[in-house]
Each structure stands twice: as C-alpha cells, then as structure tokens.
Coordinates of C-alpha atoms in Angstrom, one line a residue:
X1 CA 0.0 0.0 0.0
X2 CA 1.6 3.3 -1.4
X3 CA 1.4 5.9 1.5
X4 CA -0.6 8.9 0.3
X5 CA 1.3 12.5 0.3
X6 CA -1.8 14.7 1.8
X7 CA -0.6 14.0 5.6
X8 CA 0.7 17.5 5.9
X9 CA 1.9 16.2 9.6
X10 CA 4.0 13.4 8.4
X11 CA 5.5 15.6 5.7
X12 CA 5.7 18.7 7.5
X13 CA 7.6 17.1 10.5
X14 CA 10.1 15.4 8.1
X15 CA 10.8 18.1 6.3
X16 CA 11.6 20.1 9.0
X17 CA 13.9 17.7 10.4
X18 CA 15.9 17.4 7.0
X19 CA 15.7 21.0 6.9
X20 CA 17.1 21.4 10.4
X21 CA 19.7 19.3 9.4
X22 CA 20.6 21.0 6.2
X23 CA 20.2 24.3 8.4
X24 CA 23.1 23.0 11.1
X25 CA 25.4 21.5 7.9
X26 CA 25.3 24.8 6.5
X27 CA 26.2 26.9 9.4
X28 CA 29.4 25.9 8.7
X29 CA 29.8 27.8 5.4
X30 CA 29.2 31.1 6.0
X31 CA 26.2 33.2 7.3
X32 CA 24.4 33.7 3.8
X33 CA 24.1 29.9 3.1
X34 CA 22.7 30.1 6.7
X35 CA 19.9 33.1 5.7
X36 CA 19.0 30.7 2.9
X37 CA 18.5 27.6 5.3
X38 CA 16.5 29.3 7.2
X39 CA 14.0 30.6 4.4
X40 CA 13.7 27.0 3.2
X41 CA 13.5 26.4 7.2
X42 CA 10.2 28.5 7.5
X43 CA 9.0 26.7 4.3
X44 CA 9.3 23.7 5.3
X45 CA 7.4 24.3 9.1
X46 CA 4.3 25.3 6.6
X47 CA 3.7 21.7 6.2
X48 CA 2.2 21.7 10.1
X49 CA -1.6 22.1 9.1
X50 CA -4.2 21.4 10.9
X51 CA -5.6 17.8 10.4
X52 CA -9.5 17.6 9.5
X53 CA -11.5 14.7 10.0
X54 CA -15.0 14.2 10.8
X55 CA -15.5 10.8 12.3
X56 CA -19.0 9.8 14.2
X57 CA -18.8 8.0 17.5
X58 CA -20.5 5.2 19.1
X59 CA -21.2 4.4 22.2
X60 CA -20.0 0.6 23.3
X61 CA -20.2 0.4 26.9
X62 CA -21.8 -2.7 28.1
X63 CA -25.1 -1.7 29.8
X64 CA -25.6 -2.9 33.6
X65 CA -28.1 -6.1 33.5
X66 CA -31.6 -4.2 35.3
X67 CA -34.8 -6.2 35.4
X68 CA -37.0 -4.5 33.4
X69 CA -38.0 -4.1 30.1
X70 CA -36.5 -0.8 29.2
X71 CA -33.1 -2.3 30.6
X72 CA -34.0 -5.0 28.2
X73 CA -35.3 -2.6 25.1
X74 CA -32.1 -0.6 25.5
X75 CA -29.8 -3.2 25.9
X76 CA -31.3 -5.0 22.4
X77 CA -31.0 -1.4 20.7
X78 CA -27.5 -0.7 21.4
X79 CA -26.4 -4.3 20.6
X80 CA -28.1 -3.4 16.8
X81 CA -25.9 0.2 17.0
X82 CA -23.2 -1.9 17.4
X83 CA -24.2 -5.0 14.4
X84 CA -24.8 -1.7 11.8
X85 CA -21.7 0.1 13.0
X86 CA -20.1 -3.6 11.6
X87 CA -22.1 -4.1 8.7
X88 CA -21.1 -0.4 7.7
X89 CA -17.3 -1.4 8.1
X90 CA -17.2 -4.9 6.9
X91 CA -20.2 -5.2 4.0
X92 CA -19.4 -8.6 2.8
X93 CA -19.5 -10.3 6.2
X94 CA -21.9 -12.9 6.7
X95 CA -21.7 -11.8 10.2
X96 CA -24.0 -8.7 11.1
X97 CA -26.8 -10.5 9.4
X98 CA -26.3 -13.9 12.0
X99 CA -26.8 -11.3 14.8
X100 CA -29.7 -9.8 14.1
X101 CA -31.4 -12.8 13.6
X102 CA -30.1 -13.3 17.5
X103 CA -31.8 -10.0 18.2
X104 CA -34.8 -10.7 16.7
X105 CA -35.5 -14.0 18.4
X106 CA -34.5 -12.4 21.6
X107 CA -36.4 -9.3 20.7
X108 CA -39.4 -11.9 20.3
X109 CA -38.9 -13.7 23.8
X110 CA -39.4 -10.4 25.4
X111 CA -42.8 -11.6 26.7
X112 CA -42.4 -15.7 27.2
X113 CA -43.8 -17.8 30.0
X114 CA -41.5 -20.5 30.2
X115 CA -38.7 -20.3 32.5
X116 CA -35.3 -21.3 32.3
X117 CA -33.5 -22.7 35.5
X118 CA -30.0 -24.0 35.0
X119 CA -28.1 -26.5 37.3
X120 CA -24.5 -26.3 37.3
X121 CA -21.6 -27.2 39.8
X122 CA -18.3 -29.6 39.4
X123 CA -18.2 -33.2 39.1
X124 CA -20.1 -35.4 41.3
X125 CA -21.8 -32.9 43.2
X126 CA -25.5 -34.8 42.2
X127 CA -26.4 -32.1 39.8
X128 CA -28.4 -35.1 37.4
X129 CA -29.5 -36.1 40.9
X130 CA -31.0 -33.0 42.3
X131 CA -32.9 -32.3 38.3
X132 CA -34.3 -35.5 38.5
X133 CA -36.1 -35.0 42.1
X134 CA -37.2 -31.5 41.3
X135 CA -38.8 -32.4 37.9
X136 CA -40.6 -35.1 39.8
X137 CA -41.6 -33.5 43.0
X138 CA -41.6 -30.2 42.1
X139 CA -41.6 -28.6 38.9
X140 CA -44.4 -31.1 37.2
X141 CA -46.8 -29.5 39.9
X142 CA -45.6 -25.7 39.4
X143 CA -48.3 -24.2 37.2
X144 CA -45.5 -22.2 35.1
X145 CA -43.6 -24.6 32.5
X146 CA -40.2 -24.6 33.7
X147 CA -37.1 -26.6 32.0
X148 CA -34.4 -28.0 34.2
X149 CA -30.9 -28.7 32.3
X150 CA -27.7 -29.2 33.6
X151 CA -24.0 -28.1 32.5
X152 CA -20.8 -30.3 31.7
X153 CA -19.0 -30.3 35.0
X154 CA -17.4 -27.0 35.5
X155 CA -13.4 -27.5 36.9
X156 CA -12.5 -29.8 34.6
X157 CA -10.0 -29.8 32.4
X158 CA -11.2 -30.4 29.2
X159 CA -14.3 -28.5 30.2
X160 CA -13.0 -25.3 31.5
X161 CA -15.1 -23.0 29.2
X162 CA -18.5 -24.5 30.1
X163 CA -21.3 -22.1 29.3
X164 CA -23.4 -21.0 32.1
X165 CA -26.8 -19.2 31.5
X166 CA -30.2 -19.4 31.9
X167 CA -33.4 -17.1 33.6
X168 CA -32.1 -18.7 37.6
X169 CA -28.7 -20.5 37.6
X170 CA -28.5 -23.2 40.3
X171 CA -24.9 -23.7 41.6
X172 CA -24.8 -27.1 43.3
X173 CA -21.8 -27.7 46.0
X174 CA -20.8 -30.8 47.8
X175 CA -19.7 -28.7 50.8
X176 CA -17.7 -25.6 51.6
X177 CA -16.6 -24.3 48.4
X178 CA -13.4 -23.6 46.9
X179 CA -11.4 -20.9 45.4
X180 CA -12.7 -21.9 41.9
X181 CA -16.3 -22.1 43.0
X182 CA -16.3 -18.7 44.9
X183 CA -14.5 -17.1 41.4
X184 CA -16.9 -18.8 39.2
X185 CA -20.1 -17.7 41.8
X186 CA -18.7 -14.1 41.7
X187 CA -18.8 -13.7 38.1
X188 CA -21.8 -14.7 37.3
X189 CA -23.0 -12.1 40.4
X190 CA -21.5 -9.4 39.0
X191 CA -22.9 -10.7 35.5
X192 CA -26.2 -9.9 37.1
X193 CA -26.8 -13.3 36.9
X194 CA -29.9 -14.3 39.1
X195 CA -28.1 -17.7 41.7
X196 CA -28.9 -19.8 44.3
X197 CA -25.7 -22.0 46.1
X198 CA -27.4 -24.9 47.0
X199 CA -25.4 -27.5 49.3
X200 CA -26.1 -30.5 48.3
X201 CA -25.3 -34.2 50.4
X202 CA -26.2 -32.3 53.8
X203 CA -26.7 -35.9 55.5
X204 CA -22.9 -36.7 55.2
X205 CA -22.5 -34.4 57.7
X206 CA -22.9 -34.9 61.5
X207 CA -25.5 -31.9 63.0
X208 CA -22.6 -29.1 64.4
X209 CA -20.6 -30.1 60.9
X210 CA -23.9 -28.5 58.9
X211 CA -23.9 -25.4 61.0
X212 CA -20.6 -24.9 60.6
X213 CA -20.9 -25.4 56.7
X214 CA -23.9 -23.2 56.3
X215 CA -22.0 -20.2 58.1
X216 CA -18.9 -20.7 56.4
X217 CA -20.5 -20.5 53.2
X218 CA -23.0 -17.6 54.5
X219 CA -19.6 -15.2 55.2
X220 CA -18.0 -16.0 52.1
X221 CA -21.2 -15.0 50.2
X222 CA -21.6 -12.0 51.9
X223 CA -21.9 -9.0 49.5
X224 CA -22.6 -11.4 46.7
X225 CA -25.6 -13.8 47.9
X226 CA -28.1 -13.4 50.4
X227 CA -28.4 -15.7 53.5
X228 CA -31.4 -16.8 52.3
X229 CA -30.1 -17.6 48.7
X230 CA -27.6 -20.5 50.3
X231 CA -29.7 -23.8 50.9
X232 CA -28.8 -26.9 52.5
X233 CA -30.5 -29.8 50.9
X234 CA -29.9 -33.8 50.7
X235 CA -30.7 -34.5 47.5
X236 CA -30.7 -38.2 47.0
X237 CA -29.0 -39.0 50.8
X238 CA -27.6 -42.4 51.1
X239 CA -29.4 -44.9 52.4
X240 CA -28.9 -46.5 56.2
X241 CA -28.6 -49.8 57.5
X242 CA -31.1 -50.0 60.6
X243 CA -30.6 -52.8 63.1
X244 CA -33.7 -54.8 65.1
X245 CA -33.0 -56.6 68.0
X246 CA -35.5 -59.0 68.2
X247 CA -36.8 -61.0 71.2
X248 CA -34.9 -63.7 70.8
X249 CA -31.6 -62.2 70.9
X250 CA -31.2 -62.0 67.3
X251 CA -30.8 -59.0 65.2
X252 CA -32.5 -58.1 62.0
X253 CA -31.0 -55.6 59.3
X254 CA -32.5 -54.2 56.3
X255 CA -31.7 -50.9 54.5
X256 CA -33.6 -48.0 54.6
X257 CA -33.8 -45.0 51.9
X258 CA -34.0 -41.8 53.1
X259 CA -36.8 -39.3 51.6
X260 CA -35.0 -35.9 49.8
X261 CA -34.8 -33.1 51.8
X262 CA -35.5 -30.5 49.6
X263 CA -38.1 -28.4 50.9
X264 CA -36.1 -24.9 52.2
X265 CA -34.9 -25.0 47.9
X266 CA -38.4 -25.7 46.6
X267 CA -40.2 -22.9 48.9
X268 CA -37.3 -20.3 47.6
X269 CA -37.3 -21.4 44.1
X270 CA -41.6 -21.3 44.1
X271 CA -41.3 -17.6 46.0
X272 CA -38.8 -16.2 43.3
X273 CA -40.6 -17.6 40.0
X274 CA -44.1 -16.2 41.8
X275 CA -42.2 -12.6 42.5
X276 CA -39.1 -12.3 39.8
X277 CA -40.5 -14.6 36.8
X278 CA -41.1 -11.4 34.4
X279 CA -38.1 -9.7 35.8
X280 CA -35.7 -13.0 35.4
X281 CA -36.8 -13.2 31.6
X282 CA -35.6 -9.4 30.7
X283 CA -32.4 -9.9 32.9
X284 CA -31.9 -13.0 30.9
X285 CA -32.2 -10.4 27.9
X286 CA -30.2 -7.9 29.1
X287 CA -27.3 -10.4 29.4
X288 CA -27.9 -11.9 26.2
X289 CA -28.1 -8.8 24.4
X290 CA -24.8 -7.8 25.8
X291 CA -23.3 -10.9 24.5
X292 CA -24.1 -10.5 21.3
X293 CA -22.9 -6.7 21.2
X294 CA -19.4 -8.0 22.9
X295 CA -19.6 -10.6 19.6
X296 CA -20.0 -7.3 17.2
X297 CA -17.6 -5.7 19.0
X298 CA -15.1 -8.3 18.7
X299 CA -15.6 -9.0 15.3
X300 CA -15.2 -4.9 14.5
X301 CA -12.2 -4.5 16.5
X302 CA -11.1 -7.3 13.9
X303 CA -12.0 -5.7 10.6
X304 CA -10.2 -2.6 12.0
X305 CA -7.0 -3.9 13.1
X306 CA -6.5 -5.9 10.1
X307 CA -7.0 -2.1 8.8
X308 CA -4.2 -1.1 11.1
X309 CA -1.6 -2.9 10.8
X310 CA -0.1 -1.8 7.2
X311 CA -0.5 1.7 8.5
X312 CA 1.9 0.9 11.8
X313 CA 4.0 -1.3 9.2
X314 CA 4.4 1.8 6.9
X315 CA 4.9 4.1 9.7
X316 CA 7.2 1.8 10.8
X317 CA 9.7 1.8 8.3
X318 CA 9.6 5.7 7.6
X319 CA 10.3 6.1 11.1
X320 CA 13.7 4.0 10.5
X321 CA 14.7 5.7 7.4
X322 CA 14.1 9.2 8.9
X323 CA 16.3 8.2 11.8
X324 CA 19.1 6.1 10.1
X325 CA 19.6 9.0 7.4
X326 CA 19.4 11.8 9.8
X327 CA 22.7 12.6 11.5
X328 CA 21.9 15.0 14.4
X329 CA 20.8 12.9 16.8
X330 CA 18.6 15.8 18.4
X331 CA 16.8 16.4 15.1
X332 CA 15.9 12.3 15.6
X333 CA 13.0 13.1 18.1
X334 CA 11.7 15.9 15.7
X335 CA 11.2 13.3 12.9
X336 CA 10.0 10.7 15.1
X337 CA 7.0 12.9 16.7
X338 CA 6.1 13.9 13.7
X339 CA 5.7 10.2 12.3
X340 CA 4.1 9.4 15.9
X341 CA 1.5 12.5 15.5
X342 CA 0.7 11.2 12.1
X343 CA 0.1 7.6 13.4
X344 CA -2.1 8.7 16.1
X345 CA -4.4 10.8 13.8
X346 CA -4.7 8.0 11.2
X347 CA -5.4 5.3 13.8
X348 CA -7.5 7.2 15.6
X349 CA -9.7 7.9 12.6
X350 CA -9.8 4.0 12.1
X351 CA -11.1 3.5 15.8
X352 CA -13.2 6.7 15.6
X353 CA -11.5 8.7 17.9
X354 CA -11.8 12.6 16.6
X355 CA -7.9 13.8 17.6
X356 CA -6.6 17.4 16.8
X357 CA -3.0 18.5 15.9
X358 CA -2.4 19.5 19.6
X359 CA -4.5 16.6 21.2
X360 CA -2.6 13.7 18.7
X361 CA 1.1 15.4 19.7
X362 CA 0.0 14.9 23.2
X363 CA -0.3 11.2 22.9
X364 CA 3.1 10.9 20.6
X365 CA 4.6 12.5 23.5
X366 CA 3.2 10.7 26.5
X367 CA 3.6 7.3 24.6
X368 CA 7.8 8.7 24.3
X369 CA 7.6 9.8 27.6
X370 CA 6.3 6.7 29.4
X371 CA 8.5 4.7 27.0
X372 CA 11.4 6.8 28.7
X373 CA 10.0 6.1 32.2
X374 CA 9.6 2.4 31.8
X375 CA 13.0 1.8 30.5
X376 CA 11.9 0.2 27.4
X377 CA 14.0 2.8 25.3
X378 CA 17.7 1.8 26.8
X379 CA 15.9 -2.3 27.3
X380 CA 15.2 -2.6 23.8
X381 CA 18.3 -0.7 21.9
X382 CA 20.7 -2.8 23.9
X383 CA 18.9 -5.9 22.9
X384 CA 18.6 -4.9 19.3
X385 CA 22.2 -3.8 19.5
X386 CA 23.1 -7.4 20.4
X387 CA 20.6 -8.8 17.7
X388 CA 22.3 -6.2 14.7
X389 CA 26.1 -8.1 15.3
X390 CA 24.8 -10.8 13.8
X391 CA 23.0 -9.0 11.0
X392 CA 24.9 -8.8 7.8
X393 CA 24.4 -5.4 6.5
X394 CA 27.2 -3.3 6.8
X395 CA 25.5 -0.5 7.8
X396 CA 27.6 1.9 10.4
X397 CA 26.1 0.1 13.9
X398 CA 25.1 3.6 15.7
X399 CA 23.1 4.4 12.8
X400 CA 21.2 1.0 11.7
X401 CA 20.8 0.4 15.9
X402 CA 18.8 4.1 16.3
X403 CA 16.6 3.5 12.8
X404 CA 15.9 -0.5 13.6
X405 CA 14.9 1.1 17.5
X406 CA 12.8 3.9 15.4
X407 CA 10.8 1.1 13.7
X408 CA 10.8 -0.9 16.6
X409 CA 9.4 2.0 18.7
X410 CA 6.8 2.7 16.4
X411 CA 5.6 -0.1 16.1
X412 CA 5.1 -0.7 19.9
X413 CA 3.0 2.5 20.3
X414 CA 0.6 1.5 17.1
X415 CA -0.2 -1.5 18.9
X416 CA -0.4 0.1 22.2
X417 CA -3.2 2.7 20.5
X418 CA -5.0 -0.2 18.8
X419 CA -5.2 -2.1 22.1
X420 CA -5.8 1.0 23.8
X421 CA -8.8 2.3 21.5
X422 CA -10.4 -0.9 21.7
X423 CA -10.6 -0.8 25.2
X424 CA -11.6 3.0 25.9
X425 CA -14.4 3.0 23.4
X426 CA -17.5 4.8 24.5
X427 CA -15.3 7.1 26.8
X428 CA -13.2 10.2 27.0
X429 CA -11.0 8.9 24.4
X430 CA -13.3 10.5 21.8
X431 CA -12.5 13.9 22.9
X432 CA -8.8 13.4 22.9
X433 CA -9.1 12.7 26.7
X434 CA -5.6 10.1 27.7
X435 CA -5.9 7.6 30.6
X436 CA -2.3 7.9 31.7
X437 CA -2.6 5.1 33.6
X438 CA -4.5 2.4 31.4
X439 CA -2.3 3.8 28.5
X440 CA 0.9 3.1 30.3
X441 CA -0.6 -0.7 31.3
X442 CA -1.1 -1.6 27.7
X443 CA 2.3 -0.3 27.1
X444 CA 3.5 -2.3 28.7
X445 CA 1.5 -5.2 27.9
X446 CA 2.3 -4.8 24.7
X447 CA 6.4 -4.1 25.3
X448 CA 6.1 -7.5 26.8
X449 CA 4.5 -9.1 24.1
X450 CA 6.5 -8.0 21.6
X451 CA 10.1 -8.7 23.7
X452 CA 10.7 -12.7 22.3
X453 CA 14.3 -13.4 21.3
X454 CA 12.7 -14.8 17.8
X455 CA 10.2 -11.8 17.0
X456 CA 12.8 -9.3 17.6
X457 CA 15.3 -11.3 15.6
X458 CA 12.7 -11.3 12.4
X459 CA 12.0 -7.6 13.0
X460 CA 15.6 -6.8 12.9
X461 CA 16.5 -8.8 10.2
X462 CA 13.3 -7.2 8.2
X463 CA 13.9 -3.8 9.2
X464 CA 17.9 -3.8 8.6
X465 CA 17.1 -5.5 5.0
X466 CA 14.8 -2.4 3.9
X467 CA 17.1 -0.2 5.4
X468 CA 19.8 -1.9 2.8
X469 CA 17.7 -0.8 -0.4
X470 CA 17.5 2.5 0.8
X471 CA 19.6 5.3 -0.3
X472 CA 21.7 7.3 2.2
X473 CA 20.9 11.1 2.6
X474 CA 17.1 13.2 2.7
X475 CA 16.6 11.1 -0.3
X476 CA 15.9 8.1 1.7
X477 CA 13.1 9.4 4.0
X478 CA 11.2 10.9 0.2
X479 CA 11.6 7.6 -1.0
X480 CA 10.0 5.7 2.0
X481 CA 7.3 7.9 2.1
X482 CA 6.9 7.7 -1.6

C-alpha cells in the first residue's frame, strides 16, 4: 500500500527535520548559506496544518443487566448500534446479518412464559440427581412450565469453558466451596446473573458439621448472595442400615432409603418464580443482548486492526529511514514525533476517535515519555544492538541500531493505540481525553508481548534489509514515504 502525500503532519515534520539538518550542515559555510537555510527552514514548518476529520462516535459500553424491560429494550437497541456500525465497516460479512437474527428472536422472547433454570456445579456434586427429584416432585406441579438442564461439570479440564446461562442459575456444592467455586459464583454475580448456592449431600455431615458449613458459606457470600439464597439440601442422601433386635436375641437388618430433603430450595425457588418470573426473563435479555454486542464488537475490533496494521508497518519503516539518514541525533525526536503524531491521527480515525493536531502530539509525546520512564528505550536498543552483530548489513552500527529502535518503537505505540482504542471505546478517548494510567498498562503489555528473542530477531533482520535498499541522505526518507 503506497502511502498517500496529503498528511501535511507526516510531511511537515520530516521536512523540518531534514531541513534542520541541512540548516546546522550549512552553518558551517558562511552566514548567507545560513539566511537561505533558514527561508527553506520557515518553508518547510508550513507543512504543520491542521488535520480535519469528521469521524462519528458510538457508544459501546456494556449496559448494567436491570430487570426491566426498558433495561432490556435498551440493551437490544445498542447491541443493533453496534451490528450496523459492523455491517457499515465490513459489507461482505456474513456476520451482522447472524446477529440480528439473535436479536430478533430475543427481541421476540421479550414476553415468554417458560422459565429457564440452570443447574450447574463440578463433578459429582448430584447435579443429574438433584434435576431428577425437582422435575418429579416439584416442577411437574408448578403451574409455570419450567425446564431443568444441567451443564458439563465446571473444573475440569477439558471442560474449562463450560457455558453458564439461563433465567435462575442453580450452583450445586458438595460442601464448603473452593477458590474456583467462589471465582466462578462471583462472576456470574457481577454478570447480574440471578443464583442460588445450593449444598447438596447435607446428610454426610454430622449436626454441628452443617452449621458450621452453612455459616462458612454464609460469610463467604456475603456482599454477593443473600443468606437466604444458600440452601442446604440432601438431595438423594444415602441410604442407612437399621438394626432390630429381636426377642430372641437375634438382630435383624434391612436398608432404609431416606426421603429428599428439599423443601427450604423448593419454597425459595416457588417464591422467586411467583415474584421475579417477568423480571428473570428481561435480565436474561439484558445479558444476552450484551453478549451479542461484545460478539460485534469483537468482530469490528477485527476488521479494524486488520485495517491497522499496514498503516503501523508503513509508519514503521519511515520512522527508521528518517532516523538512520538523519545525522543530528537531536533532530531524531523531531522526525520521530512527527511520524508518531501522524500515526495517532490516522489510527484514531480508524477507531473513531476525533484527535486534533495538539491533542494527537500529546499522545506521541506521552507514549515517548512513558517509554522513557519504563526503560523500554535503553531495554530494547541494547537488545537490538546485540541482535544487529549478527546481521549482515554493513551499515555503520550507531546508525542501523537508532533506525531498527525507530521502527521498533513505532511499532510498539501503534499496537499500544489499537489495544488502547479498543478498550476505551464509548469514553473520553473521543474527545482526545488520555488515561495515563490504562495507557501506560497496555504499554506495557504490549512491550512485553512484543520482547521474544525470535520476534525481535525477524524484525531486525526485516527492518535492517529495507534499510539496505534504501539510499543514504534526505533522499531516503522521500523515497520511503513515496
């Protein structure tokens, strides 16, 4: 992809770093080749216009999961902001046209009757056990139709990413839970996720055991689950041998199955589906809908990095030429900026962020700056240093190290805007507005994901071979943008 001319920013700033250059070559010949300079000097410092853009903005952020229909109604509208937004970017995907048939069936199921229940837990806690009583005990005489279904079992290896949804979710333990359980019961809280923790296999436990295992559970809920959301119950409790002395002086066994004890989860479950059963179906809704929004977003986020990436790549490379050829190491900065300045514009108009001049030089310079801070500047030269000995191009090694960094550089704050973009969407970063400190995370999330031996080595390699075809002098940085 041939980078266009009309980035007055780009051009601008490169030209006034090769004219600054020019300008300090020719002090040394006399003070009327200096005049001249610095005529071409204010010529070239034209090229700083003001970059115009109209971009419109959209509004991502997940919505909270309410109980009611407008929640609902709202959630299901924003989720088909986000499906045209996609179909506007990506018009041969196959992709906004699955989701709003999702929409429309859930748009449909605004009003059902049926209710879904869920029973979940890990393995062996009697989750096929405990379905199996209430649709026989319970649920066939409830005069709503309810469905009962049951998960893999969560915690297992190759089951990890088991799904968990449904109008009431069910979380069956065996006893006190663990670290996993408590993570897993937490998210699906904060999911806004209606559950009960049900403790199943109460009868293996002697009397002061159960209290103790109710109020453990109780304190380690608190602030997610009510008290009265955490039920003991014995779903199918193991039988017991039962000994009869006779008069004779012998002794009689037989085995004796115990009855359920499920009555303190029946009562709850009948008051919640009597009380919550309208509000449990638009929560149910409200969640869905936000699923299928996070699935458009995804897929967008896609479409636009793919969109990117040459653009960092291209950057990438004019940023090395500009530095290798330029041989006033204070002028380096100058060049860089501008390139950085240029990048931030274009990618922002990609993600639909509206940047001006002043606001996009801002984020060049606090991405340099915390680059500085973080000590990725002096990290990565001395790497790439190491890396270039082993390079054949015979390049003079101060010069091909501070390009191949350049490139390197530029490439790290691309990514760090894409990743940063795609999480501040919906916020201040539409206004120009930074998050110093998410941006200088993802920095250095990126830094690190972009620091193996065998990436850098490739980058090197590529960078140091374009750098080879190039030809030395201002020349180099017209033909790369060229």
């Amino acid at each position: 992809m041939t980078l266009n001319l009309r980035r007055p920013i780009l051009i601008g700033g490169i030209g006034l770093s090769v004219a600054l250059w020019l300008l300090e070559t020719l002090q040394h010949s006399g003070s009327e080749m200096g005049e001249t300079a610095l005529i071409g000097l204010a010529a070239a410092g034209a090229g700083y216009w003001w970059w115009k853009q109209q971009s419109p903005t959209l509004e991502l952020a997940l919505p909270q999961p309410l109980a009611n229909r407008e929640a609902a109604e709202k959630a299901i509208a924003a989720s088909e902001t986000a499906i045209k937004l996609l179909a506007s970017e990506a018009p041969n995907s196959a992709a906004p046209a699955n989701l709003t048939a999702q929409l429309d069936r859930l748009r449909a199921e605004l009003d059902r009757q049926d209710l879904r229940i869920t029973v979940t837990g890990g393995k062996a806690v009697g989750k096929t056990a405990l379905i199996q009583v209430l649709n026989s005990n319970w649920a066939s005489q409830h005069p709503q139709k309810l469905s009962l279904q049951e998960t893999t079992p969560l915690f297992a290896n190759t089951n990890a990413d088991a799904k968990i949804n449904g109008d009431l979710v069910l979380f069956v333990t065996a006893g006190d839970i663990t670290d996993s359980e408590f993570k897993t019961l937490s998210q699906l809280a904060s999911a806004g996720q209606r559950v009960l923790l049900v403790w199943n296999k109460l009868d293996q436990y002697l009397p002061e055991q159960q209290s103790q295992v109710l109020h453990s559970l109780q304190q380690k809920m608190q602030g997610i689950l009510g008290t009265e959301d955490i039920i003991a119950i014995a779903a199918s409790p193991n039988s017991i041998k039962v000994r009869r002395h006779q008069a004779d002086g012998t002794v009689q066994e037989r085995i004796e199955n115990q009855v359920s004890q499920l009555d303190g989860l029946t009562e709850r479950l009948t008051k919640i589906l009597t009380e919550e059963r309208q509000q449990l179906v638009w929560a149910s809704a409200v969640r869905e809908a936000a699923s299928i929004k996070l699935e458009a977003k995804t897929l967008l986020n896609a479409v636009r990095r793919d969109r990117a990436i040459p653009i960092i790549e291209q950057y990438q490379y004019i940023a090395a030429a500009a530095v290798f050829t330029n041989p006033v190491p204070a002028l380096d900065l100058l060049a860089t900026t501008a390139i950085s300045t240029q990048l931030v514009i274009d990618l922002g108009a990609i993600y639909q962020q509206k940047f001006s001049l002043d606001q996009a030089k801002t984020v060049a310079a606090t991405l340099a700056s915390q680059m500085f801070k973080l000590g990725l500047v002096e990290m990565s030269t001395q790497t790439i240093t190491g890396l270039l000995k082993s390079n054949a191009v015979t390049y003079v090694a101060g010069g091909a190290v501070q390009g191949i960094s350049a490139a390197y550089f530029t490439r790290i704050a691309g990514l760090s805007l894409i990743e940063y973009f795609q999480s501040r969407e919906g916020e201040n970063a539409a206004i120009g507005i930074l998050n110093i400190d998410q941006l200088t995370k993802t920095l250095q999330a990126v830094f690190t994901q972009n620091q193996q031996v065998s990436f850098l080595q490739s980058f090197v390699n590529q960078v140091a071979s374009r750098l080879s075809s190039q030809v030395s002098g201002p020349e180099t940085v017209k033909s790369a943008v060229n």
